[in-house]
Short mmCIF file of C-alpha atoms in Angstrom, two decimals:
data_model
loop_
_atom_site.label_atom_id
_atom_site.label_comp_id
_atom_site.label_asym_id
_atom_site.label_seq_id
_atom_site.Cartn_x
_atom_site.Cartn_y
_atom_site.Cartn_z
CA UNK A 1 -71.80 29.60 10.19
CA UNK A 2 -71.21 25.75 11.23
CA UNK A 3 -73.54 23.02 8.92
CA UNK A 4 -76.24 22.08 10.69
CA UNK A 5 -75.92 18.67 9.32
CA UNK A 6 -73.95 16.66 11.59
CA UNK A 7 -70.87 14.37 10.37
CA UNK A 8 -67.89 12.03 11.66
CA UNK A 9 -66.35 14.61 13.71
CA UNK A 10 -68.54 16.66 14.79
CA UNK A 11 -67.91 18.28 18.10
CA UNK A 12 -71.19 18.62 18.76
CA UNK A 13 -72.52 15.68 17.86
CA UNK A 14 -70.24 13.36 19.66
CA UNK A 15 -70.80 14.80 22.69
CA UNK A 16 -74.62 15.41 22.28
CA UNK A 17 -74.52 11.17 22.08
CA UNK A 18 -72.93 11.39 25.52
CA UNK A 19 -75.20 12.43 27.47
CA UNK A 20 -77.06 10.28 29.63
CA UNK A 21 -80.35 8.56 29.47
CA UNK A 22 -82.02 6.51 32.21
CA UNK A 23 -82.31 2.39 31.36
CA UNK A 24 -83.74 -0.33 32.85
CA UNK A 25 -82.52 -4.16 32.01
CA UNK A 26 -85.06 -6.45 31.29
CA UNK A 27 -82.78 -9.57 30.92
CA UNK A 28 -79.70 -10.82 31.87
CA UNK A 29 -76.39 -9.71 30.07
CA UNK A 30 -73.24 -11.89 30.64
CA UNK A 31 -70.15 -10.19 31.15
CA UNK A 32 -71.25 -6.56 30.66
CA UNK A 33 -71.07 -5.67 35.34
CA UNK A 34 -68.46 -3.35 34.53
CA UNK A 35 -71.04 -0.94 33.31
CA UNK A 36 -72.74 -0.90 36.80
CA UNK A 37 -70.93 -0.10 39.46
CA UNK A 38 -72.88 -1.58 42.47
CA UNK A 39 -72.15 -4.91 40.68
CA UNK A 40 -71.32 -8.08 42.85
CA UNK A 41 -71.00 -10.22 39.58
CA UNK A 42 -69.61 -9.90 35.94
CA UNK A 43 -73.15 -10.14 34.82
CA UNK A 44 -75.80 -7.81 35.06
CA UNK A 45 -78.95 -8.56 36.20
CA UNK A 46 -82.24 -8.44 35.24
CA UNK A 47 -84.20 -5.19 36.59
CA UNK A 48 -80.78 -2.97 37.15
CA UNK A 49 -81.54 0.59 36.66
CA UNK A 50 -78.85 2.83 35.34
CA UNK A 51 -77.74 6.16 33.82
CA UNK A 52 -75.65 5.24 30.60
CA UNK A 53 -74.87 7.57 27.77
CA UNK A 54 -76.73 7.34 24.44
CA UNK A 55 -74.31 5.49 22.46
CA UNK A 56 -73.53 2.91 24.81
CA UNK A 57 -77.94 2.12 24.67
CA UNK A 58 -77.78 2.93 20.98
CA UNK A 59 -75.83 -0.43 21.10
CA UNK A 60 -77.48 -2.24 23.71
CA UNK A 61 -80.57 -1.35 21.62
CA UNK A 62 -79.28 -2.65 18.06
CA UNK A 63 -78.89 -6.48 19.89
CA UNK A 64 -81.59 -9.14 19.05
CA UNK A 65 -83.27 -10.01 22.07
CA UNK A 66 -82.82 -6.04 23.32
CA UNK A 67 -82.18 -6.73 26.63
CA UNK A 68 -82.96 -2.83 27.65
CA UNK A 69 -85.71 -0.49 27.63
CA UNK A 70 -84.63 3.14 27.87
CA UNK A 71 -87.09 6.19 29.28
CA UNK A 72 -86.42 9.34 27.55
CA UNK A 73 -84.64 12.21 29.50
CA UNK A 74 -85.75 14.88 31.16
CA UNK A 75 -85.88 17.61 28.71
CA UNK A 76 -87.78 15.40 26.02
CA UNK A 77 -90.40 13.43 28.43
CA UNK A 78 -93.92 14.22 28.30
CA UNK A 79 -94.21 17.23 31.43
CA UNK A 80 -91.21 18.48 29.22
CA UNK A 81 -93.19 18.23 25.94
CA UNK A 82 -96.40 19.85 27.63
CA UNK A 83 -94.71 22.57 28.98
CA UNK A 84 -92.69 23.53 25.45
CA UNK A 85 -96.23 23.55 23.63
CA UNK A 86 -97.37 25.74 26.15
CA UNK A 87 -94.63 28.27 26.09
CA UNK A 88 -90.95 27.35 25.12
CA UNK A 89 -89.39 30.40 25.86
CA UNK A 90 -89.32 30.17 29.30
CA UNK A 91 -87.33 26.98 29.34
CA UNK A 92 -83.72 27.40 30.39
CA UNK A 93 -82.07 25.20 28.26
CA UNK A 94 -78.58 26.11 29.66
CA UNK A 95 -79.52 24.01 32.65
CA UNK A 96 -81.65 21.66 31.22
CA UNK A 97 -79.75 20.31 28.41
CA UNK A 98 -76.93 21.84 26.65
CA UNK A 99 -77.36 19.96 23.41
CA UNK A 100 -81.24 20.51 23.36
CA UNK A 101 -81.51 20.03 19.22
CA UNK A 102 -78.50 18.12 18.56
CA UNK A 103 -79.57 15.58 21.02
CA UNK A 104 -83.07 16.01 19.90
CA UNK A 105 -82.12 14.84 16.12
CA UNK A 106 -80.45 12.06 17.48
CA UNK A 107 -83.63 11.04 19.54
CA UNK A 108 -85.86 11.48 16.17
CA UNK A 109 -83.41 9.48 13.82
CA UNK A 110 -82.65 6.72 16.63
CA UNK A 111 -86.40 5.05 15.82
CA UNK A 112 -87.43 5.10 19.64
CA UNK A 113 -91.40 5.06 19.71
CA UNK A 114 -92.17 8.46 21.03
CA UNK A 115 -89.42 9.86 17.73
CA UNK A 116 -91.93 11.45 15.80
CA UNK A 117 -93.60 13.48 18.57
CA UNK A 118 -90.05 14.52 19.44
CA UNK A 119 -89.16 15.72 15.82
CA UNK A 120 -92.88 17.34 16.01
CA UNK A 121 -91.56 18.97 19.29
CA UNK A 122 -87.93 19.76 18.33
CA UNK A 123 -89.76 22.52 14.81
CA UNK A 124 -92.46 23.66 17.19
CA UNK A 125 -89.82 24.58 19.50
CA UNK A 126 -87.31 26.09 17.07
CA UNK A 127 -90.22 27.98 15.61
CA UNK A 128 -91.37 29.59 19.13
CA UNK A 129 -88.36 30.14 20.41
CA UNK A 130 -86.32 31.81 17.45
CA UNK A 131 -88.22 34.98 17.79
CA UNK A 132 -86.71 35.55 20.88
CA UNK A 133 -83.42 35.01 20.14
CA UNK A 134 -83.31 37.13 16.92
CA UNK A 135 -85.10 39.62 19.13
CA UNK A 136 -82.11 39.60 21.35
CA UNK A 137 -79.55 39.51 19.20
CA UNK A 138 -80.72 42.66 17.25
CA UNK A 139 -81.35 44.83 20.72
CA UNK A 140 -78.42 43.72 23.11
CA UNK A 141 -76.21 46.12 23.47
CA UNK A 142 -73.64 44.44 25.55
CA UNK A 143 -71.67 41.49 24.50
CA UNK A 144 -72.19 39.53 27.99
CA UNK A 145 -75.68 38.26 28.21
CA UNK A 146 -77.07 38.61 31.49
CA UNK A 147 -79.75 35.82 31.66
CA UNK A 148 -78.82 33.06 29.22
CA UNK A 149 -81.75 30.62 28.23
CA UNK A 150 -80.03 29.31 24.80
CA UNK A 151 -78.78 26.47 24.00
CA UNK A 152 -75.51 25.41 21.91
CA UNK A 153 -76.99 25.76 18.30
CA UNK A 154 -79.55 28.88 19.34
CA UNK A 155 -76.40 30.68 20.82
CA UNK A 156 -74.14 30.11 17.67
CA UNK A 157 -76.73 31.77 15.83
CA UNK A 158 -77.12 34.55 18.57
CA UNK A 159 -73.42 35.10 18.14
CA UNK A 160 -73.90 35.15 14.39
CA UNK A 161 -76.51 37.79 14.15
CA UNK A 162 -75.30 40.02 16.65
CA UNK A 163 -71.76 39.72 14.54
CA UNK A 164 -73.86 40.78 11.50
CA UNK A 165 -75.47 43.33 13.61
CA UNK A 166 -72.51 44.73 14.77
CA UNK A 167 -71.35 45.12 11.16
CA UNK A 168 -74.22 46.69 9.96
CA UNK A 169 -74.25 49.41 12.61
CA UNK A 170 -70.41 50.30 12.35
CA UNK A 171 -71.06 50.11 8.27
CA UNK A 172 -74.47 52.73 9.18
CA UNK A 173 -72.41 54.91 10.93
CA UNK A 174 -68.58 55.10 9.72
CA UNK A 175 -68.34 53.08 6.37
CA UNK A 176 -66.64 49.84 5.60
CA UNK A 177 -62.38 49.99 4.98
CA UNK A 178 -60.74 49.69 8.29
CA UNK A 179 -58.88 46.33 8.42
CA UNK A 180 -59.86 44.72 11.88
CA UNK A 181 -56.93 42.31 13.68
CA UNK A 182 -57.86 38.66 13.34
CA UNK A 183 -59.89 37.26 15.36
CA UNK A 184 -57.31 34.90 17.05
CA UNK A 185 -54.97 37.46 17.62
CA UNK A 186 -57.50 39.50 19.53
CA UNK A 187 -57.97 36.47 21.67
CA UNK A 188 -54.18 35.53 21.73
CA UNK A 189 -53.22 38.99 22.90
CA UNK A 190 -56.32 38.96 25.60
CA UNK A 191 -54.96 36.33 27.43
CA UNK A 192 -51.25 37.76 27.59
CA UNK A 193 -52.22 41.60 28.27
CA UNK A 194 -49.86 41.55 30.98
CA UNK A 195 -47.00 40.83 28.68
CA UNK A 196 -47.51 43.99 26.68
CA UNK A 197 -48.49 46.27 29.02
CA UNK A 198 -45.08 45.87 30.56
CA UNK B 1 -65.87 3.58 32.37
CA UNK B 2 -64.57 3.14 28.53
CA UNK B 3 -64.36 6.49 26.21
CA UNK B 4 -64.18 8.63 29.60
CA UNK B 5 -60.91 9.89 28.69
CA UNK B 6 -61.44 10.66 24.66
CA UNK B 7 -64.59 12.73 25.68
CA UNK B 8 -61.97 14.69 28.31
CA UNK B 9 -60.34 15.68 25.42
CA UNK B 10 -63.44 16.69 22.96
CA UNK B 11 -64.65 18.34 25.81
CA UNK B 12 -61.69 20.57 26.28
CA UNK B 13 -61.72 21.52 22.54
CA UNK B 14 -65.03 22.62 22.61
CA UNK B 15 -64.53 24.69 25.85
CA UNK B 16 -62.32 26.68 23.97
CA UNK B 17 -63.31 27.83 20.51
CA UNK B 18 -61.14 30.95 19.80
CA UNK B 19 -57.69 29.03 21.23
CA UNK B 20 -55.75 25.89 20.93
CA UNK B 21 -55.23 24.12 23.76
CA UNK B 22 -52.07 22.15 24.37
CA UNK B 23 -51.84 18.81 22.59
CA UNK B 24 -52.45 16.35 25.20
CA UNK B 25 -50.11 13.57 24.27
CA UNK B 26 -50.12 11.07 27.54
CA UNK B 27 -54.07 11.37 27.61
CA UNK B 28 -54.02 10.64 23.44
CA UNK B 29 -51.85 7.01 24.74
CA UNK B 30 -54.58 6.46 27.42
CA UNK B 31 -56.69 6.85 25.11
CA UNK B 32 -54.71 4.04 22.71
CA UNK B 33 -53.60 1.92 25.21
CA UNK B 34 -57.50 1.58 26.10
CA UNK B 35 -58.42 0.72 22.89
CA UNK B 36 -55.79 -1.76 23.01
CA UNK B 37 -57.03 -3.46 25.73
CA UNK B 38 -60.60 -3.29 24.66
CA UNK B 39 -59.08 -5.43 21.24
CA UNK B 40 -56.91 -7.89 23.24
CA UNK B 41 -59.86 -8.61 25.55
CA UNK B 42 -62.12 -9.50 22.40
CA UNK B 43 -59.62 -11.28 20.98
CA UNK B 44 -59.17 -13.52 24.02
CA UNK B 45 -63.31 -13.88 24.16
CA UNK B 46 -62.97 -15.32 20.74
CA UNK B 47 -60.33 -17.66 20.91
CA UNK B 48 -61.32 -19.32 24.52
CA UNK B 49 -64.94 -19.59 23.65
CA UNK B 50 -66.35 -22.63 21.94
CA UNK B 51 -68.65 -21.52 18.42
CA UNK B 52 -71.57 -22.66 20.40
CA UNK B 53 -71.46 -20.69 23.34
CA UNK B 54 -70.38 -17.54 21.44
CA UNK B 55 -73.91 -16.44 21.39
CA UNK B 56 -73.58 -15.63 24.87
CA UNK B 57 -70.88 -13.48 24.63
CA UNK B 58 -72.37 -11.49 21.72
CA UNK B 59 -73.52 -8.37 23.70
CA UNK B 60 -69.76 -7.89 25.32
CA UNK B 61 -68.11 -8.24 22.20
CA UNK B 62 -70.21 -5.71 20.68
CA UNK B 63 -69.96 -3.45 23.51
CA UNK B 64 -66.24 -3.14 23.09
CA UNK B 65 -65.71 -3.27 19.80
CA UNK B 66 -68.48 -0.12 19.93
CA UNK B 67 -66.40 1.71 22.38
CA UNK B 68 -63.10 0.92 20.52
CA UNK B 69 -64.67 2.23 17.21
CA UNK B 70 -66.24 5.25 19.57
CA UNK B 71 -62.32 6.08 20.85
CA UNK B 72 -61.44 5.63 17.11
CA UNK B 73 -64.11 8.79 16.26
CA UNK B 74 -62.82 10.34 19.16
CA UNK B 75 -59.70 10.49 18.41
CA UNK B 76 -59.91 11.51 15.00
CA UNK B 77 -62.29 14.31 16.11
CA UNK B 78 -59.69 15.17 18.00
CA UNK B 79 -56.73 15.94 15.64
CA UNK B 80 -59.22 16.96 12.81
CA UNK B 81 -60.47 19.87 15.00
CA UNK B 82 -57.56 21.02 15.78
CA UNK B 83 -56.10 20.89 12.38
CA UNK B 84 -58.73 22.98 11.35
CA UNK B 85 -57.93 25.76 14.01
CA UNK B 86 -53.95 25.14 12.78
CA UNK B 87 -55.03 26.04 9.35
CA UNK B 88 -56.78 29.33 10.57
CA UNK B 89 -54.20 30.38 12.36
CA UNK B 90 -51.80 30.41 9.33
CA UNK B 91 -54.40 32.43 7.61
CA UNK B 92 -54.36 34.87 10.79
CA UNK B 93 -51.05 35.14 12.55
CA UNK B 94 -48.96 34.41 9.31
CA UNK B 95 -46.07 32.01 8.33
CA UNK B 96 -44.27 32.56 11.64
CA UNK B 97 -46.38 31.45 15.42
CA UNK B 98 -45.75 32.82 18.29
CA UNK B 99 -43.95 30.93 20.42
CA UNK B 100 -46.12 30.36 23.18
CA UNK B 101 -48.88 29.67 21.03
CA UNK B 102 -46.77 27.36 19.05
CA UNK B 103 -45.39 25.44 22.19
CA UNK B 104 -49.37 23.69 22.54
CA UNK B 105 -48.74 21.70 18.97
CA UNK B 106 -47.25 18.63 18.56
CA UNK B 107 -44.51 17.45 16.69
CA UNK B 108 -46.30 16.20 14.07
CA UNK B 109 -48.91 19.28 13.88
CA UNK B 110 -45.43 21.75 13.61
CA UNK B 111 -44.93 19.71 10.78
CA UNK B 112 -48.34 19.79 8.99
CA UNK B 113 -48.28 23.25 9.30
CA UNK B 114 -45.25 23.92 7.85
CA UNK B 115 -46.48 21.51 5.06
CA UNK B 116 -49.34 23.85 4.76
CA UNK B 117 -47.21 26.74 4.70
CA UNK B 118 -45.39 25.42 2.14
CA UNK B 119 -47.92 24.32 -0.25
CA UNK B 120 -50.03 28.13 0.37
CA UNK B 121 -47.06 29.32 -1.07
CA UNK B 122 -46.67 27.38 -3.77
CA UNK B 123 -50.14 27.66 -4.77
CA UNK B 124 -49.78 31.23 -4.31
CA UNK B 125 -46.53 31.44 -6.78
CA UNK B 126 -48.47 29.77 -9.02
CA UNK B 127 -51.62 31.72 -9.96
CA UNK B 128 -51.56 35.31 -11.03
CA UNK B 129 -50.33 35.05 -14.49
CA UNK B 130 -46.68 34.28 -13.85
CA UNK B 131 -45.75 36.84 -11.19
CA UNK B 132 -47.80 35.46 -8.26
CA UNK B 133 -50.51 36.72 -6.10
CA UNK B 134 -50.38 36.97 -2.47
CA UNK B 135 -54.51 35.77 -1.32
CA UNK B 136 -53.58 36.72 2.18
CA UNK B 137 -54.08 40.54 0.66
CA UNK B 138 -57.25 42.70 0.39
CA UNK B 139 -59.22 40.39 2.19
CA UNK B 140 -61.72 43.56 2.18
CA UNK B 141 -62.21 45.68 -1.65
CA UNK B 142 -59.46 48.41 -1.09
CA UNK B 143 -60.76 51.93 -1.02
CA UNK B 144 -57.06 53.70 -0.85
CA UNK B 145 -53.76 52.86 -1.36
CA UNK B 146 -52.21 54.39 1.79
CA UNK B 147 -53.19 53.94 4.91
CA UNK B 148 -53.05 55.79 7.97
CA UNK B 149 -51.18 53.60 10.89
CA UNK B 150 -50.43 53.66 14.49
CA UNK B 151 -48.19 51.45 15.64
CA UNK B 152 -48.98 49.32 18.83
CA UNK B 153 -45.63 47.60 19.49
CA UNK B 154 -41.94 47.90 18.80
CA UNK B 155 -41.99 45.61 16.06
CA UNK B 156 -38.61 46.73 14.15
CA UNK B 157 -37.39 47.36 10.93
CA UNK B 158 -39.41 46.38 7.90
CA UNK B 159 -38.20 46.45 4.41
CA UNK B 160 -40.58 48.35 1.77
CA UNK B 161 -41.28 47.55 -1.88
CA UNK B 162 -39.57 50.07 -3.16
CA UNK B 163 -36.55 48.90 -0.89
CA UNK B 164 -36.82 51.80 1.69
CA UNK B 165 -36.39 50.73 5.06
CA UNK B 166 -38.67 51.97 7.76
CA UNK B 167 -38.16 51.66 11.27
CA UNK B 168 -41.89 50.77 13.23
CA UNK B 169 -42.12 52.67 16.84
CA UNK B 170 -44.55 52.09 19.74
CA UNK B 171 -47.10 54.96 19.69
CA UNK B 172 -45.98 56.42 16.29
CA UNK B 173 -48.40 56.94 13.22
CA UNK B 174 -47.53 56.18 9.79
CA UNK B 175 -48.52 56.69 6.40
CA UNK B 176 -47.99 53.49 4.60
CA UNK B 177 -49.02 51.77 1.03
CA UNK B 178 -51.98 49.54 2.19
CA UNK B 179 -50.15 46.06 0.58
CA UNK B 180 -46.72 46.55 2.82
CA UNK B 181 -49.54 47.26 6.04
CA UNK B 182 -52.42 45.01 5.99
CA UNK B 183 -50.87 41.83 7.18
CA UNK B 184 -48.98 43.61 9.97
CA UNK B 185 -52.63 45.54 10.67
CA UNK B 186 -54.58 41.89 10.82
CA UNK B 187 -51.54 40.47 13.05
CA UNK B 188 -52.39 43.45 15.76
CA UNK B 189 -49.03 45.44 15.26
CA UNK B 190 -50.66 48.00 13.55
CA UNK B 191 -53.64 49.69 14.15
CA UNK B 192 -55.81 51.67 11.55
CA UNK B 193 -56.76 54.88 12.07
CA UNK B 194 -59.85 55.95 11.85
CA UNK B 195 -60.45 60.00 10.98
CA UNK B 196 -63.78 60.88 11.24
#
């Protein structure tokens, strides 16, 4: 399985920090007018509301005068935190936030005033949903899932655990010993199946 | 908005975890151009403004610099993640890539692949007490010396270790030494027949 810790080249980490957050400017910022598609001048006026990717906000928050205030994205606001504490399993992460855990970790590290709460929530949510993911991976027969509520990390965990289960079942019935075609080859062949059939 | 193009590159990689999408020379160029523009704009501001009103432009300078760094990170991640896949290809496809896969690689990547192949071959030659050791063989512990296999494609002739030449034809069954057919099974040319 892939490392859970994020690093410089991590695709997931980069894509997760590209998730947008609603932000309000409290002060005028010179020259940043290009961030606001509706801006008339080169500058951003106070009280402008924008949806900006997290990495931009991180830059703005590190400025000495802190010209922006950020609101948490939908998946992490107070309402959703309540839903998670009630029953986390019903939430559809695929629709809500595809990189829920990765983005959550980034937010928790970002030293916002809600960060400690987010930290706690992430652990609790994972604990609640783990059984659901585990249960599915051990008992689903078909390869494709009908309803998929998992976020990226859970998906990976599910796939990993499913292949392990399938291999165990195989070993129980046939025993080990067959050599399989490598996964890349299988995928490559699926793509040009017509060529092979002819 | 800045860095959108670089992120698009990564999104495409992310969408196909099992295959390697074609190398987007144009997009990479466009990202590099964007980085140059960002840099030049920053230099322009630094040169034109007097040091006492520099503070006013600090936010935009910092933003452009961050966008520059971000673009750099995206491009590096793009190359690095592609290289990981190309390395995996060496182990799964073997030393020679199918032409349609190879066409997705950039020139530098093809060079890297060849170099990696060479390094791997040299390493395999150097271990095993003077006679070399093929690391691509016996990925799982072997149970028998001979395997019953079915041929899935007209592969043509292969040479066995004892000098014998066998012609592999589609849908024929063969009993071959494990060492000769393991790589071919992994490449999807042969299929192991399981008898219950």
